[in-house]
mmCIF file of C-alpha atoms in Angstrom:
data_model
loop_
_atom_site.group_PDB
_atom_site.id
_atom_site.type_symbol
_atom_site.label_atom_id
_atom_site.label_comp_id
_atom_site.label_asym_id
_atom_site.label_seq_id
_atom_site.Cartn_x
_atom_site.Cartn_y
_atom_site.Cartn_z
ATOM 1 C CA MET Q 59 -14.451 3.883 5.518
ATOM 2 C CA LYS Q 60 -11.485 4.502 3.268
ATOM 3 C CA GLU Q 61 -10.463 8.109 2.737
ATOM 4 C CA LYS Q 62 -10.818 9.273 -0.856
ATOM 5 C CA ALA Q 63 -7.595 10.329 -2.575
ATOM 6 C CA LEU Q 64 -6.119 11.129 -5.950
ATOM 7 C CA ILE Q 65 -2.566 10.293 -6.959
ATOM 8 C CA TYR Q 66 -0.156 12.609 -8.750
ATOM 9 C CA CYS Q 67 2.203 10.639 -10.989
ATOM 10 C CA GLU Q 68 3.042 12.999 -13.853
ATOM 11 C CA ALA Q 69 4.903 11.242 -16.716
ATOM 12 C CA HIS Q 70 5.603 8.147 -14.590
ATOM 13 C CA PHE Q 71 2.412 6.155 -14.064
ATOM 14 C CA GLY Q 72 3.045 2.533 -14.981
ATOM 15 C CA ASP Q 73 6.828 2.880 -15.135
ATOM 16 C CA LEU Q 74 9.525 2.145 -12.569
ATOM 17 C CA ASP Q 75 9.570 5.582 -10.942
ATOM 18 C CA GLY Q 76 5.801 5.470 -10.560
ATOM 19 C CA LYS Q 77 5.969 2.469 -8.249
ATOM 20 C CA THR Q 78 4.169 4.214 -5.378
ATOM 21 C CA ALA Q 79 1.210 5.051 -7.609
ATOM 22 C CA ASN Q 80 1.366 1.595 -9.201
ATOM 23 C CA GLY Q 81 1.286 -0.073 -5.796
ATOM 24 C CA LEU Q 82 -1.652 2.000 -4.604
ATOM 25 C CA ILE Q 83 -3.706 1.115 -7.670
ATOM 26 C CA ARG Q 84 -3.069 -2.574 -7.075
ATOM 27 C CA ARG Q 85 -3.692 -2.438 -3.318
ATOM 28 C CA SER Q 86 -4.785 0.245 -0.873
ATOM 29 C CA GLN Q 87 -6.293 -0.521 2.493
ATOM 30 C CA LYS Q 88 -6.355 3.104 3.631
ATOM 31 C CA TYR Q 89 -7.432 5.122 0.585
ATOM 32 C CA GLU Q 90 -10.113 4.899 -2.064
ATOM 33 C CA ILE Q 91 -8.282 6.089 -5.167
ATOM 34 C CA THR Q 92 -10.500 8.265 -7.374
ATOM 35 C CA CYS Q 93 -8.059 9.069 -10.194
ATOM 36 C CA ILE Q 94 -4.472 9.365 -11.365
ATOM 37 C CA ILE Q 95 -2.932 12.600 -12.672
ATOM 38 C CA ASP Q 96 -0.513 11.990 -15.548
ATOM 39 C CA SER Q 97 -0.841 14.119 -18.678
ATOM 40 C CA THR Q 98 1.068 11.563 -20.783
ATOM 41 C CA LYS Q 99 -1.676 8.965 -20.262
ATOM 42 C CA ALA Q 100 -4.720 11.227 -19.859
ATOM 43 C CA GLY Q 101 -7.986 9.652 -20.969
ATOM 44 C CA MET Q 102 -6.841 6.100 -20.256
ATOM 45 C CA ASP Q 103 -7.915 3.661 -17.548
ATOM 46 C CA SER Q 104 -5.280 3.138 -14.852
ATOM 47 C CA GLY Q 105 -5.892 -0.598 -14.538
ATOM 48 C CA GLU Q 106 -5.554 -1.107 -18.268
ATOM 49 C CA VAL Q 107 -2.267 0.821 -18.303
ATOM 50 C CA LEU Q 108 -0.881 -1.116 -15.368
ATOM 51 C CA ASP Q 109 -2.145 -4.669 -15.810
ATOM 52 C CA GLY Q 110 -4.172 -4.730 -19.019
ATOM 53 C CA VAL Q 111 -7.505 -4.917 -17.174
ATOM 54 C CA LYS Q 112 -9.785 -1.911 -16.657
ATOM 55 C CA ASN Q 113 -10.495 -0.949 -13.057
ATOM 56 C CA GLY Q 114 -12.618 2.183 -13.579
ATOM 57 C CA ILE Q 115 -10.033 4.555 -12.100
ATOM 58 C CA PRO Q 116 -9.420 7.253 -14.741
ATOM 59 C CA ILE Q 117 -6.249 9.159 -15.586
ATOM 60 C CA TYR Q 118 -6.589 12.936 -15.944
ATOM 61 C CA ARG Q 119 -4.356 15.570 -17.478
ATOM 62 C CA ASP Q 120 -3.986 17.773 -14.390
ATOM 63 C CA ILE Q 121 -5.621 18.855 -11.145
ATOM 64 C CA ILE Q 122 -7.933 21.212 -13.033
ATOM 65 C CA GLU Q 123 -9.347 18.444 -15.212
ATOM 66 C CA ALA Q 124 -9.712 16.245 -12.131
ATOM 67 C CA SER Q 125 -11.691 18.978 -10.354
ATOM 68 C CA GLU Q 126 -13.943 19.329 -13.411
ATOM 69 C CA LYS Q 127 -14.497 15.609 -14.033
ATOM 70 C CA LEU Q 128 -14.906 14.356 -10.459
ATOM 71 C CA ASP Q 129 -18.155 14.975 -8.606
ATOM 72 C CA GLN Q 130 -16.048 16.212 -5.714
ATOM 73 C CA LEU Q 131 -12.310 16.550 -5.195
ATOM 74 C CA PRO Q 132 -11.047 14.026 -2.653
ATOM 75 C CA LYS Q 133 -9.635 15.308 0.603
ATOM 76 C CA CYS Q 134 -6.233 13.735 0.012
ATOM 77 C CA PHE Q 135 -3.530 14.366 -2.618
ATOM 78 C CA ILE Q 136 -0.881 11.618 -2.762
ATOM 79 C CA TYR Q 137 2.495 12.212 -4.399
ATOM 80 C CA GLY Q 138 2.961 8.907 -6.221
ATOM 81 C CA ILE Q 139 6.423 9.251 -7.761
ATOM 82 C CA ALA Q 140 9.523 7.600 -6.266
ATOM 83 C CA LEU Q 141 12.530 9.253 -7.881
ATOM 84 C CA LYS Q 142 16.104 8.719 -6.702
ATOM 85 C CA GLU Q 143 16.588 12.408 -5.883
ATOM 86 C CA ALA Q 144 13.259 12.539 -3.979
ATOM 87 C CA PHE Q 145 13.037 16.328 -3.959
ATOM 88 C CA LEU Q 146 10.339 18.590 -5.361
ATOM 89 C CA SER Q 147 10.846 20.562 -8.545
ATOM 90 C CA SER Q 148 9.760 24.211 -8.749
ATOM 91 C CA SER Q 149 6.637 23.258 -10.689
ATOM 92 C CA GLU Q 150 5.767 20.580 -8.138
ATOM 93 C CA ARG Q 151 6.145 23.088 -5.311
ATOM 94 C CA ARG Q 152 3.653 25.356 -7.071
ATOM 95 C CA LEU Q 153 1.317 22.405 -7.520
ATOM 96 C CA PHE Q 154 1.499 21.565 -3.812
ATOM 97 C CA LEU Q 155 0.588 25.142 -2.944
ATOM 98 C CA LYS Q 156 -2.311 25.019 -5.387
ATOM 99 C CA VAL Q 157 -3.802 21.790 -4.068
ATOM 100 C CA MET Q 158 -3.520 23.100 -0.500
ATOM 101 C CA SER Q 159 -5.454 26.193 -1.580
ATOM 102 C CA MET Q 160 -8.098 23.789 -2.913
ATOM 103 C CA GLY Q 161 -8.434 22.271 0.555
ATOM 104 C CA MET Q 162 -6.520 19.039 0.027
ATOM 105 C CA ASP Q 163 -4.239 17.321 2.526
ATOM 106 C CA ILE Q 164 -0.909 16.141 1.070
ATOM 107 C CA VAL Q 165 0.679 12.733 1.564
ATOM 108 C CA SER Q 166 4.345 12.621 0.564
ATOM 109 C CA GLY Q 167 6.914 9.838 0.651
ATOM 110 C CA LEU Q 168 9.817 12.120 -0.308
ATOM 111 C CA HIS Q 169 13.054 12.526 1.607
ATOM 112 C CA GLU Q 170 12.288 16.253 1.551
ATOM 113 C CA PHE Q 171 9.930 16.764 4.488
ATOM 114 C CA ILE Q 172 7.128 19.119 3.492
ATOM 115 C CA SER Q 173 5.992 19.435 7.109
ATOM 116 C CA GLU Q 174 9.256 21.291 7.845
ATOM 117 C CA ASP Q 175 8.965 23.718 4.925
ATOM 118 C CA ASN Q 176 7.984 27.205 6.145
ATOM 119 C CA GLU Q 177 6.048 28.142 3.019
ATOM 120 C CA PHE Q 178 4.108 24.881 3.063
ATOM 121 C CA ILE Q 179 3.448 25.235 6.787
ATOM 122 C CA GLN Q 180 1.978 28.699 6.264
ATOM 123 C CA TYR Q 181 -0.277 27.468 3.440
ATOM 124 C CA ALA Q 182 -1.399 24.455 5.456
ATOM 125 C CA GLN Q 183 -2.359 26.666 8.364
ATOM 126 C CA LYS Q 184 -4.113 29.169 6.084
ATOM 127 C CA TYR Q 185 -6.265 26.558 4.353
ATOM 128 C CA GLY Q 186 -6.665 24.133 7.252
ATOM 129 C CA VAL Q 187 -4.991 21.152 5.603
ATOM 130 C CA LYS Q 188 -2.507 18.531 6.776
ATOM 131 C CA LEU Q 189 1.027 17.777 5.606
ATOM 132 C CA ASN Q 190 1.886 14.078 5.985
ATOM 133 C CA ASP Q 191 5.522 13.015 5.607
ATOM 134 C CA ILE Q 192 5.409 9.232 5.386
ATOM 135 C CA ARG Q 193 9.190 8.817 5.424
ATOM 136 C CA LYS Q 194 9.822 11.097 8.396
ATOM 137 C CA PRO Q 195 11.193 9.008 11.292
ATOM 138 C CA LEU Q 196 10.627 9.668 14.953
ATOM 139 C CA ALA Q 197 13.263 11.523 16.919
ATOM 140 C CA ASN Q 198 16.251 9.313 17.712
ATOM 141 C CA ARG Q 199 15.308 9.043 21.385
ATOM 142 C CA TYR Q 200 12.161 7.136 20.343
ATOM 143 C CA LEU Q 201 13.928 4.739 17.964
ATOM 144 C CA HIS Q 202 15.033 1.215 18.841
ATOM 145 C CA VAL Q 203 18.483 -0.319 18.784
ATOM 146 C CA PHE Q 204 18.949 -3.993 17.987
ATOM 147 C CA THR Q 205 18.401 -6.243 21.024
ATOM 148 C CA GLY Q 206 18.665 -9.745 19.578
ATOM 149 C CA ASP Q 207 15.110 -10.592 20.654
ATOM 150 C CA ILE Q 208 14.352 -11.408 16.996
ATOM 151 C CA ILE Q 209 16.195 -14.696 17.566
ATOM 152 C CA LYS Q 210 13.430 -15.743 19.988
ATOM 153 C CA VAL Q 211 10.717 -15.368 17.327
ATOM 154 C CA ASN Q 212 9.612 -18.884 16.412
ATOM 155 C CA THR Q 213 7.229 -17.794 13.651
ATOM 156 C CA PRO Q 214 8.774 -18.498 10.225
ATOM 157 C CA LYS Q 215 10.056 -15.359 8.513
ATOM 158 C CA LEU Q 216 10.296 -15.167 4.723
ATOM 159 C CA ALA Q 217 11.963 -12.229 2.952
ATOM 160 C CA ILE Q 218 11.184 -11.208 -0.635
ATOM 161 C CA LEU Q 219 14.483 -9.766 -1.851
ATOM 162 C CA GLY Q 220 15.603 -8.712 -5.320
ATOM 163 C CA THR Q 221 18.491 -7.937 -7.628
ATOM 164 C CA ASP Q 222 17.600 -4.221 -7.944
ATOM 165 C CA CYS Q 223 15.180 -1.486 -6.931
ATOM 166 C CA ALA Q 224 11.676 -1.456 -8.403
ATOM 167 C CA VAL Q 225 11.539 -5.105 -9.433
ATOM 168 C CA GLY Q 226 8.152 -5.851 -7.828
ATOM 169 C CA LYS Q 227 9.181 -7.291 -4.471
ATOM 170 C CA ARG Q 228 6.237 -5.712 -2.650
ATOM 171 C CA THR Q 229 3.759 -6.805 -5.332
ATOM 172 C CA THR Q 230 4.983 -10.400 -5.175
ATOM 173 C CA ALA Q 231 4.790 -10.303 -1.373
ATOM 174 C CA MET Q 232 1.167 -9.137 -1.510
ATOM 175 C CA LEU Q 233 0.198 -11.795 -4.044
ATOM 176 C CA LEU Q 234 1.887 -14.505 -1.992
ATOM 177 C CA ILE Q 235 0.140 -13.367 1.195
ATOM 178 C CA GLN Q 236 -3.230 -13.528 -0.558
ATOM 179 C CA ALA Q 237 -2.452 -17.006 -1.876
ATOM 180 C CA LEU Q 238 -1.401 -18.249 1.566
ATOM 181 C CA GLN Q 239 -4.450 -16.758 3.249
ATOM 182 C CA LYS Q 240 -6.758 -18.451 0.740
ATOM 183 C CA ARG Q 241 -5.305 -21.739 1.958
ATOM 184 C CA GLY Q 242 -5.930 -20.922 5.603
ATOM 185 C CA ILE Q 243 -2.404 -19.758 6.473
ATOM 186 C CA LYS Q 244 -2.318 -16.511 8.443
ATOM 187 C CA ALA Q 245 0.412 -14.456 6.766
ATOM 188 C CA CYS Q 246 1.478 -11.116 8.203
ATOM 189 C CA PHE Q 247 3.204 -8.512 6.030
ATOM 190 C CA VAL Q 248 5.956 -6.223 7.316
ATOM 191 C CA GLY Q 249 6.643 -3.350 4.944
ATOM 192 C CA THR Q 250 9.985 -1.597 4.683
ATOM 193 C CA GLY Q 251 9.207 1.283 2.303
ATOM 194 C CA GLN Q 252 6.981 4.333 2.004
ATOM 195 C CA THR Q 253 4.551 2.733 -0.435
ATOM 196 C CA ALA Q 254 3.535 0.010 2.000
ATOM 197 C CA ILE Q 255 2.892 2.649 4.655
ATOM 198 C CA ILE Q 256 0.758 4.756 2.298
ATOM 199 C CA GLN Q 257 -1.134 1.608 1.318
ATOM 200 C CA GLY Q 258 -2.163 1.354 4.959
ATOM 201 C CA GLU Q 259 -0.273 -1.778 5.928
ATOM 202 C CA LYS Q 260 -0.490 -2.291 9.674
ATOM 203 C CA TYR Q 261 3.196 -3.046 10.237
ATOM 204 C CA GLY Q 262 6.066 -1.286 8.532
ATOM 205 C CA ILE Q 263 8.777 1.354 8.514
ATOM 206 C CA ALA Q 264 10.416 3.504 5.861
ATOM 207 C CA MET Q 265 13.759 1.748 6.177
ATOM 208 C CA ASP Q 266 15.860 4.110 4.047
ATOM 209 C CA ALA Q 267 14.916 7.175 6.131
ATOM 210 C CA ILE Q 268 16.031 5.749 9.474
ATOM 211 C CA PRO Q 269 19.515 6.575 10.820
ATOM 212 C CA SER Q 270 21.766 3.592 10.183
ATOM 213 C CA GLU Q 271 22.375 2.931 13.892
ATOM 214 C CA PHE Q 272 18.664 2.206 14.365
ATOM 215 C CA MET Q 273 17.733 0.435 11.124
ATOM 216 C CA THR Q 274 18.093 -3.135 12.372
ATOM 217 C CA GLY Q 275 16.527 -2.322 15.735
ATOM 218 C CA GLU Q 276 13.502 -0.612 14.225
ATOM 219 C CA LEU Q 277 12.807 -3.540 11.904
ATOM 220 C CA GLU Q 278 13.353 -6.024 14.704
ATOM 221 C CA ASN Q 279 10.906 -4.087 16.878
ATOM 222 C CA VAL Q 280 8.128 -3.958 14.275
ATOM 223 C CA ILE Q 281 8.484 -7.705 13.594
ATOM 224 C CA LEU Q 282 8.258 -8.436 17.327
ATOM 225 C CA ASP Q 283 5.179 -6.210 17.498
ATOM 226 C CA ALA Q 284 3.531 -8.014 14.587
ATOM 227 C CA ASP Q 285 4.358 -11.428 16.023
ATOM 228 C CA ILE Q 286 2.930 -10.596 19.444
ATOM 229 C CA HIS Q 287 -0.254 -8.891 18.301
ATOM 230 C CA GLU Q 288 -1.138 -10.871 15.167
ATOM 231 C CA LYS Q 289 0.127 -14.320 16.154
ATOM 232 C CA PRO Q 290 0.676 -15.150 12.481
ATOM 233 C CA ASP Q 291 1.630 -18.466 10.955
ATOM 234 C CA ILE Q 292 4.294 -16.783 8.825
ATOM 235 C CA ILE Q 293 5.769 -13.285 8.534
ATOM 236 C CA ILE Q 294 6.573 -11.909 5.072
ATOM 237 C CA LEU Q 295 9.283 -9.223 4.955
ATOM 238 C CA GLU Q 296 9.379 -6.723 2.092
ATOM 239 C CA GLY Q 297 12.816 -6.259 0.546
ATOM 240 C CA GLN Q 298 14.377 -2.961 -0.502
ATOM 241 C CA GLY Q 299 16.909 -2.415 -3.273
ATOM 242 C CA ALA Q 300 19.379 -5.293 -3.444
ATOM 243 C CA LEU Q 301 22.079 -6.657 -1.166
ATOM 244 C CA SER Q 302 24.623 -6.126 -3.960
ATOM 245 C CA HIS Q 303 23.482 -2.556 -4.697
ATOM 246 C CA GLU Q 304 26.284 -0.040 -4.275
ATOM 247 C CA GLY Q 305 23.909 2.806 -3.448
ATOM 248 C CA PHE Q 306 21.832 1.320 -0.610
ATOM 249 C CA ILE Q 307 22.216 -0.565 2.665
ATOM 250 C CA SER Q 308 18.552 -1.369 3.360
ATOM 251 C CA THR Q 309 18.768 -5.040 2.387
ATOM 252 C CA CYS Q 310 21.661 -5.532 4.771
ATOM 253 C CA ALA Q 311 19.567 -4.111 7.605
ATOM 254 C CA ILE Q 312 16.541 -6.197 6.615
ATOM 255 C CA ILE Q 313 18.591 -9.376 6.803
ATOM 256 C CA ARG Q 314 20.296 -8.393 10.063
ATOM 257 C CA GLY Q 315 17.214 -7.030 11.785
ATOM 258 C CA GLY Q 316 14.708 -9.502 10.341
ATOM 259 C CA GLN Q 317 16.768 -12.701 10.435
ATOM 260 C CA PRO Q 318 14.728 -14.348 7.640
ATOM 261 C CA ASP Q 319 14.508 -18.129 7.738
ATOM 262 C CA ALA Q 320 14.046 -18.356 3.971
ATOM 263 C CA ILE Q 321 14.238 -16.016 0.975
ATOM 264 C CA ILE Q 322 12.595 -15.560 -2.411
ATOM 265 C CA VAL Q 323 14.570 -13.555 -4.989
ATOM 266 C CA GLN Q 324 12.911 -11.411 -7.665
ATOM 267 C CA HIS Q 325 14.825 -10.592 -10.851
ATOM 268 C CA PRO Q 326 14.161 -8.683 -14.118
ATOM 269 C CA PRO Q 327 15.958 -10.785 -16.786
ATOM 270 C CA LYS Q 328 16.025 -8.065 -19.452
ATOM 271 C CA ARG Q 329 17.294 -5.244 -17.239
ATOM 272 C CA VAL Q 330 20.877 -4.279 -18.118
ATOM 273 C CA ASN Q 331 21.604 -1.351 -15.769
ATOM 274 C CA ARG Q 332 20.317 -0.530 -12.306
ATOM 275 C CA VAL Q 333 17.277 1.731 -12.003
ATOM 276 C CA ASP Q 334 18.361 5.403 -11.673
ATOM 277 C CA PHE Q 335 22.017 4.311 -11.854
ATOM 278 C CA PRO Q 336 22.730 3.849 -15.578
ATOM 279 C CA TYR Q 337 26.465 3.604 -14.895
ATOM 280 C CA LEU Q 338 25.949 0.482 -12.733
ATOM 281 C CA LYS Q 339 25.489 -2.898 -14.370
ATOM 282 C CA MET Q 340 22.917 -5.341 -13.066
ATOM 283 C CA PRO Q 341 24.289 -8.310 -11.120
ATOM 284 C CA THR Q 342 23.705 -11.810 -12.370
ATOM 285 C CA LEU Q 343 20.992 -13.788 -10.644
ATOM 286 C CA GLU Q 344 23.578 -16.405 -9.721
ATOM 287 C CA SER Q 345 25.873 -13.890 -8.002
ATOM 288 C CA GLU Q 346 22.960 -12.322 -6.081
ATOM 289 C CA ILE Q 347 21.721 -15.664 -4.795
ATOM 290 C CA GLU Q 348 25.232 -16.623 -3.701
ATOM 291 C CA LEU Q 349 25.720 -13.268 -1.938
ATOM 292 C CA ILE Q 350 22.337 -13.457 -0.187
ATOM 293 C CA GLU Q 351 22.834 -16.996 1.051
ATOM 294 C CA THR Q 352 26.361 -16.282 2.270
ATOM 295 C CA PHE Q 353 25.371 -13.085 4.046
ATOM 296 C CA SER Q 354 22.098 -14.284 5.551
ATOM 297 C CA HIS Q 355 22.962 -17.929 6.335
ATOM 298 C CA SER Q 356 19.499 -18.686 4.914
ATOM 299 C CA LYS Q 357 18.465 -20.466 1.737
ATOM 300 C CA VAL Q 358 16.801 -19.028 -1.341
ATOM 301 C CA ILE Q 359 13.743 -21.246 -1.851
ATOM 302 C CA ALA Q 360 12.301 -19.784 -5.070
ATOM 303 C CA ILE Q 361 12.840 -17.265 -7.863
ATOM 304 C CA THR Q 362 10.280 -14.783 -9.147
ATOM 305 C CA ILE Q 363 10.502 -12.921 -12.438
ATOM 306 C CA ASN Q 364 9.761 -9.294 -13.195
ATOM 307 C CA HIS Q 365 8.469 -9.495 -16.768
ATOM 308 C CA GLU Q 366 9.427 -5.988 -17.930
ATOM 309 C CA ASP Q 367 10.287 -6.092 -21.667
ATOM 310 C CA LEU Q 368 9.414 -9.810 -21.855
ATOM 311 C CA ASP Q 369 6.636 -11.234 -23.996
ATOM 312 C CA ILE Q 370 4.631 -14.256 -22.857
ATOM 313 C CA ASN Q 371 6.879 -16.716 -24.711
ATOM 314 C CA GLU Q 372 10.008 -15.188 -23.156
ATOM 315 C CA ILE Q 373 8.435 -15.413 -19.700
ATOM 316 C CA ARG Q 374 7.707 -19.094 -20.257
ATOM 317 C CA GLU Q 375 11.172 -19.870 -21.599
ATOM 318 C CA THR Q 376 12.933 -17.875 -18.875
ATOM 319 C CA THR Q 377 10.960 -19.707 -16.213
ATOM 320 C CA LYS Q 378 12.001 -23.092 -17.608
ATOM 321 C CA ASP Q 379 15.612 -21.982 -18.041
ATOM 322 C CA TYR Q 380 15.889 -20.718 -14.451
ATOM 323 C CA GLU Q 381 14.366 -23.893 -13.034
ATOM 324 C CA ASN Q 382 16.816 -26.017 -15.026
ATOM 325 C CA THR Q 383 19.794 -23.818 -14.127
ATOM 326 C CA TYR Q 384 19.137 -23.064 -10.449
ATOM 327 C CA HIS Q 385 16.977 -26.053 -9.507
ATOM 328 C CA LEU Q 386 14.558 -23.697 -7.790
ATOM 329 C CA PRO Q 387 10.829 -23.210 -8.446
ATOM 330 C CA THR Q 388 10.428 -20.141 -10.653
ATOM 331 C CA THR Q 389 7.390 -18.106 -11.606
ATOM 332 C CA ASP Q 390 6.089 -14.709 -12.648
ATOM 333 C CA ALA Q 391 3.532 -14.116 -9.905
ATOM 334 C CA LEU Q 392 1.604 -11.487 -11.865
ATOM 335 C CA THR Q 393 1.280 -13.758 -14.897
ATOM 336 C CA TYR Q 394 1.039 -17.246 -13.416
ATOM 337 C CA GLY Q 395 0.048 -16.735 -9.793
ATOM 338 C CA CYS Q 396 1.705 -18.082 -6.657
ATOM 339 C CA ASN Q 397 1.060 -21.838 -6.638
ATOM 340 C CA LYS Q 398 4.757 -22.634 -7.028
ATOM 341 C CA LEU Q 399 5.655 -20.163 -4.289
ATOM 342 C CA VAL Q 400 3.106 -21.599 -1.874
ATOM 343 C CA LYS Q 401 4.509 -25.089 -2.515
ATOM 344 C CA ALA Q 402 8.054 -23.790 -1.876
ATOM 345 C CA VAL Q 403 6.935 -22.151 1.372
ATOM 346 C CA LEU Q 404 5.278 -25.380 2.558
ATOM 347 C CA GLN Q 405 8.406 -27.359 1.741
ATOM 348 C CA ALA Q 406 10.559 -24.867 3.655
ATOM 349 C CA PHE Q 407 8.171 -24.761 6.625
ATOM 350 C CA PRO Q 408 6.362 -28.145 6.736
ATOM 351 C CA ASP Q 409 4.529 -27.291 9.969
ATOM 352 C CA LEU Q 410 2.346 -24.960 7.888
ATOM 353 C CA GLU Q 411 0.817 -28.007 6.157
ATOM 354 C CA GLU Q 412 -1.223 -28.590 9.323
ATOM 355 C CA LYS Q 413 -2.827 -25.154 8.903
ATOM 356 C CA ILE Q 414 -4.075 -26.121 5.450
ATOM 357 C CA GLU Q 415 -5.337 -29.528 6.621
ATOM 358 C CA ASN Q 416 -7.337 -27.873 9.404
ATOM 359 C CA TYR Q 417 -8.656 -25.065 7.216
#
């Protein structure tokens, strides 16, 4: 049974900083989402806002309206915003105290650990609720350093990387996994961010919260774990940020620790500046592909498009243009599905064809 939860995403549901909430609406193996809280979209259907198709999950103005409209408040309150600063505002602190007083556990993917906050600890104890810090790593003595055992993994490893944060790498990975599984290929997902963990994915770490000395080792360890226990036909690695991004090193660690055998790159053609870094210009797709292939010693086998600010004609024309320019299969997985990506994967790893033939 999935645990019932509501998601707080004030003023951000459906936009880039609401990616945790967006991801949970599209896929959640751990929680049954009952509603979204976002006063700017109150009264709307969350599926219609996100993908243009109603899903029956309503958006409410605040926690009070949710308590009035729902038959029963869910046990879990998920903070669904992923801001760069990742710290609570004064009003959000008050909200956390309020929902604890209403008997709700809190799930947070912030860098600010609520389970170490004295005021929150006192409230949690008083009302018998739990404080769950998804990003909080284990103590260093329990973390893994890189061993090189990843080189012995014979299962193909495919990384979904991007040219920026919040371009839909995780969403494309999920869609590709579903498409592969429908064809009889056992694909295993390894998440590298807090959203994947909140979604209930079996294998994953919050890469950007791990001390740099252990980043590659922790990813290597979780891949080895997945390979041993799941015996998959292919392992799909979730990307974080971008290799060229001045503000993050996660992609570097994903490539080093994961040793991907092939890569798909996701790019938002209309984006001019990096998310949350308006003073940083977006890289070109060409420069990112060149950097990734040089750094990883692996090949980019396909391009995927994030269609933000693109209409359907622009998506179609961009797809054709990229295929002509880069000579790589290109698609918008949300709009057109993953047939081209599956074909690219089979071309990169021909042994997988046998899995389809025997399916």
